[in-house]
PDB file of C-alpha atoms and ligand atoms in Angstrom:
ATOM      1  CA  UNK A 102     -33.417  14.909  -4.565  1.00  0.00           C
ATOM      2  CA  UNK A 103     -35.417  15.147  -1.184  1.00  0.00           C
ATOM      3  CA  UNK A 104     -33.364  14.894   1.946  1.00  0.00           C
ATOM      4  CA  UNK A 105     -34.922  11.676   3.246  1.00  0.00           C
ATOM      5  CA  UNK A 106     -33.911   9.595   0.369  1.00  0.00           C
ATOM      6  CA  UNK A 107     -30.479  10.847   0.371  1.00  0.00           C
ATOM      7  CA  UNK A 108     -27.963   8.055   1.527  1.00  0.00           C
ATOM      8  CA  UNK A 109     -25.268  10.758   2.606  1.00  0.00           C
ATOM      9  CA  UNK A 110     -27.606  12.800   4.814  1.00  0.00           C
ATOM     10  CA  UNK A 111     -28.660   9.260   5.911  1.00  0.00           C
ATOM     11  CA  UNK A 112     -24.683   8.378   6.799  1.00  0.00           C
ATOM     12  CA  UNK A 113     -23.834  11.673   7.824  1.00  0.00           C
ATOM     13  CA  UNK A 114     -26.448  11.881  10.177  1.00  0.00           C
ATOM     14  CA  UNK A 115     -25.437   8.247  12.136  1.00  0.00           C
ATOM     15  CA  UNK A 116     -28.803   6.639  10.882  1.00  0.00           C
ATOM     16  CA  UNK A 117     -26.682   4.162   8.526  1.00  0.00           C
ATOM     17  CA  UNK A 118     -23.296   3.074   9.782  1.00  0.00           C
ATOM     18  CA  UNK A 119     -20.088   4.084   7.948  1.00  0.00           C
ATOM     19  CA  UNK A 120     -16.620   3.944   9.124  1.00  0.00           C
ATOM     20  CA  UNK A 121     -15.765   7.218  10.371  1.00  0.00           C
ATOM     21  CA  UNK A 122     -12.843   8.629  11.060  1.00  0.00           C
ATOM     22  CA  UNK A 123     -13.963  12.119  12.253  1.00  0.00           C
ATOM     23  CA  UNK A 124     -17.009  13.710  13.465  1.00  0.00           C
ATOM     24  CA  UNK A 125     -18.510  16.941  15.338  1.00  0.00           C
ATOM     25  CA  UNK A 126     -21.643  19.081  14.982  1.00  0.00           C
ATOM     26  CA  UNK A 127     -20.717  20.277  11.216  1.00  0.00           C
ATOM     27  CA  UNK A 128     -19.182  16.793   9.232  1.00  0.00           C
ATOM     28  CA  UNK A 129     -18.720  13.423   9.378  1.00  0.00           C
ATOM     29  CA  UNK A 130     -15.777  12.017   7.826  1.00  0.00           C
ATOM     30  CA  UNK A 131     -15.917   8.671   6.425  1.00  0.00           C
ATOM     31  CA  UNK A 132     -13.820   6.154   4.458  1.00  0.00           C
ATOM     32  CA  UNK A 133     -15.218   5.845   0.304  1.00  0.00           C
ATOM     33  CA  UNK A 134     -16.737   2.138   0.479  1.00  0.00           C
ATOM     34  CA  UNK A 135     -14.928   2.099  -3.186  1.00  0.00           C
ATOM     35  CA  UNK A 136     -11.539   3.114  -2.026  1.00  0.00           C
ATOM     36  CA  UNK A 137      -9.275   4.201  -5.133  1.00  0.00           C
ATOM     37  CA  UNK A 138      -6.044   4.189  -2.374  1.00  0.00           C
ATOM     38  CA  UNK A 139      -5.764   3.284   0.989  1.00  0.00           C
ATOM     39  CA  UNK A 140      -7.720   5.518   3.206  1.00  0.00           C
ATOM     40  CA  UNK A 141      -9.631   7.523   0.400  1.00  0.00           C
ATOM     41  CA  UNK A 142     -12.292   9.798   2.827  1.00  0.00           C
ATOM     42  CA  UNK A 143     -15.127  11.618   2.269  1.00  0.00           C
ATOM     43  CA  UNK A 144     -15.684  14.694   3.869  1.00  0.00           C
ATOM     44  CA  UNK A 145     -19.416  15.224   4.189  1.00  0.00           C
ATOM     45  CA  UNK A 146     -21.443  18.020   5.496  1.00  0.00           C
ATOM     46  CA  UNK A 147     -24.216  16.633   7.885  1.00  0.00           C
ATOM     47  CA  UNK A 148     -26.484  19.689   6.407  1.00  0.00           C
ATOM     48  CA  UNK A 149     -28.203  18.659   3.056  1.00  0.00           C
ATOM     49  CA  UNK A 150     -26.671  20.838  -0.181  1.00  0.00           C
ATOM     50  CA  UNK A 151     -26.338  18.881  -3.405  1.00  0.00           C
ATOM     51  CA  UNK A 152     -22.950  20.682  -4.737  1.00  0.00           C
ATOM     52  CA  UNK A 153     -20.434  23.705  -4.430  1.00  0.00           C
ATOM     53  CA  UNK A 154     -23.079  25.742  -5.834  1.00  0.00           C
ATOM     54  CA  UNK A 155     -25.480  25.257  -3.595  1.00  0.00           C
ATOM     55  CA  UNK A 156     -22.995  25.120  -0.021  1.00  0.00           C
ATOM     56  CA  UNK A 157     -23.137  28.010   1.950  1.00  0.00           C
ATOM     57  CA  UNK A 158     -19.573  29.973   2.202  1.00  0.00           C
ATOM     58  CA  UNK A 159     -19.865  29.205   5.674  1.00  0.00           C
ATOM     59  CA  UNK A 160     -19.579  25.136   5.451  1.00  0.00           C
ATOM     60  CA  UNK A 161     -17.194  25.610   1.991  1.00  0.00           C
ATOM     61  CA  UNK A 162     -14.773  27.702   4.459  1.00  0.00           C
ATOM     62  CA  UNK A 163     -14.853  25.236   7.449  1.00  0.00           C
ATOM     63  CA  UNK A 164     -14.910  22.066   4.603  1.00  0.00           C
ATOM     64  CA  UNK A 165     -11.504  23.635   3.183  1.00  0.00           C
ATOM     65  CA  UNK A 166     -10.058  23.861   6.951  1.00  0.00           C
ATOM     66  CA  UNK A 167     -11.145  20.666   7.981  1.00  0.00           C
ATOM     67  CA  UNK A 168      -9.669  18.542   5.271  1.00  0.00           C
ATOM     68  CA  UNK A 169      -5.699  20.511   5.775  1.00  0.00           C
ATOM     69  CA  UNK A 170      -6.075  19.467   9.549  1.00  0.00           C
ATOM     70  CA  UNK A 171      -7.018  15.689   8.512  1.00  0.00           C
ATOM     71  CA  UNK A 172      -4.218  15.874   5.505  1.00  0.00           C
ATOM     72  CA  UNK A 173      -1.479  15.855   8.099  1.00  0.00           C
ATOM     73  CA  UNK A 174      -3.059  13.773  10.095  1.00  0.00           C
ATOM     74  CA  UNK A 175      -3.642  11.287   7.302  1.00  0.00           C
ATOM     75  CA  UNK A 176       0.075  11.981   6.202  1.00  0.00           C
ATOM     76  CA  UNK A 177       1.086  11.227   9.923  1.00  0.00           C
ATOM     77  CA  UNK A 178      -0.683   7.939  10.226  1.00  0.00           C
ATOM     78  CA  UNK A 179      -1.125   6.582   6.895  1.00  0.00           C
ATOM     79  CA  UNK A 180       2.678   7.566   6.105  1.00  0.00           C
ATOM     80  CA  UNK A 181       1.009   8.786   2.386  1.00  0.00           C
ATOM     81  CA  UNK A 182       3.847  10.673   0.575  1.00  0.00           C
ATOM     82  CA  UNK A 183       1.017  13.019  -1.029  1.00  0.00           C
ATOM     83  CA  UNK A 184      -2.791  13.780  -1.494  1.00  0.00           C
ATOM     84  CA  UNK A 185      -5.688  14.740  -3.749  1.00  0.00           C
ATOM     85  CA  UNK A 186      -8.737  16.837  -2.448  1.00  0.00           C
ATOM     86  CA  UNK A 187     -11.304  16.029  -5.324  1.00  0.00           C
ATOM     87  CA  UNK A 188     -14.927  17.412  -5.784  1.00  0.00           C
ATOM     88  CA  UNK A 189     -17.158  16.851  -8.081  1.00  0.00           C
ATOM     89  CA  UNK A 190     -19.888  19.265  -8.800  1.00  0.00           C
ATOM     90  CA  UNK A 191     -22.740  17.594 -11.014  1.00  0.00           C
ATOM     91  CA  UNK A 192     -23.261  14.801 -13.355  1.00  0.00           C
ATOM     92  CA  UNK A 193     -20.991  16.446 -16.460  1.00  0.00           C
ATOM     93  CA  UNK A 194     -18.331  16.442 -13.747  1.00  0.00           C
ATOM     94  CA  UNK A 195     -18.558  12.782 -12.452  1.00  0.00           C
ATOM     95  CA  UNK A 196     -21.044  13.232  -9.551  1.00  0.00           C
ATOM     96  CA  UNK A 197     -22.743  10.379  -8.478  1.00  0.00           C
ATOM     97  CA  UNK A 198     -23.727  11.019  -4.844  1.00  0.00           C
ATOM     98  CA  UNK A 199     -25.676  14.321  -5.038  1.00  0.00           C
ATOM     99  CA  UNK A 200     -24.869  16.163  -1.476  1.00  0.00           C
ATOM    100  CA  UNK A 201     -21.517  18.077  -1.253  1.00  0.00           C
ATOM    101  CA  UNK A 202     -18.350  15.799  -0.273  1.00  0.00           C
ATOM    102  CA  UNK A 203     -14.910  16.288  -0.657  1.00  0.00           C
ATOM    103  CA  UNK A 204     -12.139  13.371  -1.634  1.00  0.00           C
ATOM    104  CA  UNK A 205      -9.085  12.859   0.338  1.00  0.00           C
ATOM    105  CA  UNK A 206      -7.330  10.500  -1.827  1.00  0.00           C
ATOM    106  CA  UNK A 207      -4.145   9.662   0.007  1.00  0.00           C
ATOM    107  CA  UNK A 208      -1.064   8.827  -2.293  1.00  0.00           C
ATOM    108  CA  UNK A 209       1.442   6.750  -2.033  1.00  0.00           C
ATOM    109  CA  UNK A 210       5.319   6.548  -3.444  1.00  0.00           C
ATOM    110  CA  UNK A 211       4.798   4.062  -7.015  1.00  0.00           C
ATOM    111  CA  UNK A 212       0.965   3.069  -6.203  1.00  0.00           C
ATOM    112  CA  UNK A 213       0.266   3.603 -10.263  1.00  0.00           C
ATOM    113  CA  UNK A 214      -2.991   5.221  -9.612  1.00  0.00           C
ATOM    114  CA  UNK A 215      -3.918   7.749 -12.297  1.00  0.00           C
ATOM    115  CA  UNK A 216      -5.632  10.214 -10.702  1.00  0.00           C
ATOM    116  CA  UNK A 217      -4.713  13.656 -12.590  1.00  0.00           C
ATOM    117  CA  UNK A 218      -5.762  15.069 -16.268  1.00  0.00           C
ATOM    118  CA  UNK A 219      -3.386  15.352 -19.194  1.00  0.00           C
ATOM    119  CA  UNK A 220      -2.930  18.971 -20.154  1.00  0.00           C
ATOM    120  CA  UNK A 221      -4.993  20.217 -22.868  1.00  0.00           C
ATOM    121  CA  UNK A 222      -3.738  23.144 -25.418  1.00  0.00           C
ATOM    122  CA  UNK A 223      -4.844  26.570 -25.507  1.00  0.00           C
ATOM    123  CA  UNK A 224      -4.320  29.783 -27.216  1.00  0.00           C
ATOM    124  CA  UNK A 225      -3.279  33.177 -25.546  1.00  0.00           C
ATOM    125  CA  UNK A 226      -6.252  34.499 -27.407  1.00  0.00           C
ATOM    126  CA  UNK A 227      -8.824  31.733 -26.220  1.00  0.00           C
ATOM    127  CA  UNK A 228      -7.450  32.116 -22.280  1.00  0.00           C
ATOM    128  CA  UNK A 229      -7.899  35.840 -23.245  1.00  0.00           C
ATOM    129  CA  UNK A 230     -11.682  35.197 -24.011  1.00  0.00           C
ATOM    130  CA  UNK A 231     -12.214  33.167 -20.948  1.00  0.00           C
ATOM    131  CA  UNK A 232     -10.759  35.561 -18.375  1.00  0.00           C
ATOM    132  CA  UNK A 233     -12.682  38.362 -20.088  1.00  0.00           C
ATOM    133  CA  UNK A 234     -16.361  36.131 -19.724  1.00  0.00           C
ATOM    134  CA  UNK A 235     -15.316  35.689 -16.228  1.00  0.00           C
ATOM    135  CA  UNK A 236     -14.397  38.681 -15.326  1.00  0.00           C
ATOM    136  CA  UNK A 237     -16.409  41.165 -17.422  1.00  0.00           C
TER     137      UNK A 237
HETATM  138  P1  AMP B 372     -18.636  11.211  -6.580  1.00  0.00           P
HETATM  139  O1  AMP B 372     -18.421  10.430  -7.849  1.00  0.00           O
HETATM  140  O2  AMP B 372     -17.730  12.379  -6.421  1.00  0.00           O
HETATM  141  O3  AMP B 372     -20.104  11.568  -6.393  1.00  0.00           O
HETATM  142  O4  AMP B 372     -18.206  10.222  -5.408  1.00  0.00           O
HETATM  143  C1  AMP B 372     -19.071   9.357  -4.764  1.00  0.00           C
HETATM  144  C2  AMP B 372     -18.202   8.471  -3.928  1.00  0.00           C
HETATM  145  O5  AMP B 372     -18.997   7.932  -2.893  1.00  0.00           O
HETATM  146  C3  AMP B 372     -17.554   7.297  -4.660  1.00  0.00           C
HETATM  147  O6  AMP B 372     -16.150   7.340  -4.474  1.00  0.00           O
HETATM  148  C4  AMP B 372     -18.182   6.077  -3.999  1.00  0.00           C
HETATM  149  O7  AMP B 372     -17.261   5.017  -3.865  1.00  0.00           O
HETATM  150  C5  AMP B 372     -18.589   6.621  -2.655  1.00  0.00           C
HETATM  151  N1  AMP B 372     -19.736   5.990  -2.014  1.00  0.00           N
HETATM  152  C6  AMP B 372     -20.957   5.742  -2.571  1.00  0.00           C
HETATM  153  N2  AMP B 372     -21.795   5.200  -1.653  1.00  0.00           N
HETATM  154  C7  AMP B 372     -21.081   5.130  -0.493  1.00  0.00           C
HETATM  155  C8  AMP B 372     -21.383   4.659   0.818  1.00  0.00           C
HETATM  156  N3  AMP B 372     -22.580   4.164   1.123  1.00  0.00           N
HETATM  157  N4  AMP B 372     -20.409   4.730   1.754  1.00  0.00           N
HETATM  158  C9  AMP B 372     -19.186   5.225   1.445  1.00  0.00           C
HETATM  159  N5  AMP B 372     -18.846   5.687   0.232  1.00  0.00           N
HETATM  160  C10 AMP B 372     -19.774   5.630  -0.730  1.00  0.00           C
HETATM  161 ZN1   ZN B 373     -27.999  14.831   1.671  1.00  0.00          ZN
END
């Protein structure tokens, strides 16, 4: 997708408003228009790249360090008892907006939402194969 017709280089950028709740030369961090808790933010990269695969180590670095100095404040003011960092990386893994953001999905004591994965099942000898494809 071309940079001009992306909406989150459009937000990120100030040309379409968005409530933000934290911004300097690197990010802008908004709140998700389709909040799945109370103060769900997206941290977004004012630089166009589509996923983790295409994010320089130099934003991915300062995108990690960002969101643990907005997770306590988020835990300070939002009183949230914990907290998901979610990223999605392409349309197999749920990607919808294609330029790099990063969830912060406050949680709450009892709020119900169903955020995490049942465990699957594997074999010693299938995680066996997988380290060795990653590794050799
Ligand atoms: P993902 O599925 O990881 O690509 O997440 C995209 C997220 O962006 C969803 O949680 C949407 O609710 C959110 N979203 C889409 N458009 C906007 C927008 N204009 N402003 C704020 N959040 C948005
Ligand atoms: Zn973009």
């Amino acid at each position: 997708m071309k940079r001009e017709d992306c909406i989150f280089c459009k937000i990120a950028q100030g040309e379409i408003p968005s409530k933000t709740i934290y911004e300097d030369d690197t990010f802008r961090v908004i709140l998700d228009l389709g909040p799945v808790t109370r103060g769900h933010a997206l941290i977004l990269p004012k630089e166009h790249a589509e996923n983790i695969f295409e994010l320089s180590e130099d934003i991915a670095g300062k995108a990690m360090v960002l969101a643990k100095h907005l997770a306590v404040v988020m835990r300070d003011r939002l009183h949230c008892s914990g907290l998901n960092l979610v990223q999605n990386n392409g349309v197999s893994a749920g990607q919808t907006v294609p330029h790099f953001h990063l969830h912060m999905i406050p949680r709450y004591e009892g709020n119900g939402k169903d955020l995490n994965w049942k465990a699957g099942e594997a074999t010693q000898e299938e995680l066996e194969a997988v380290r060795r494809q990653i590794t050799q």
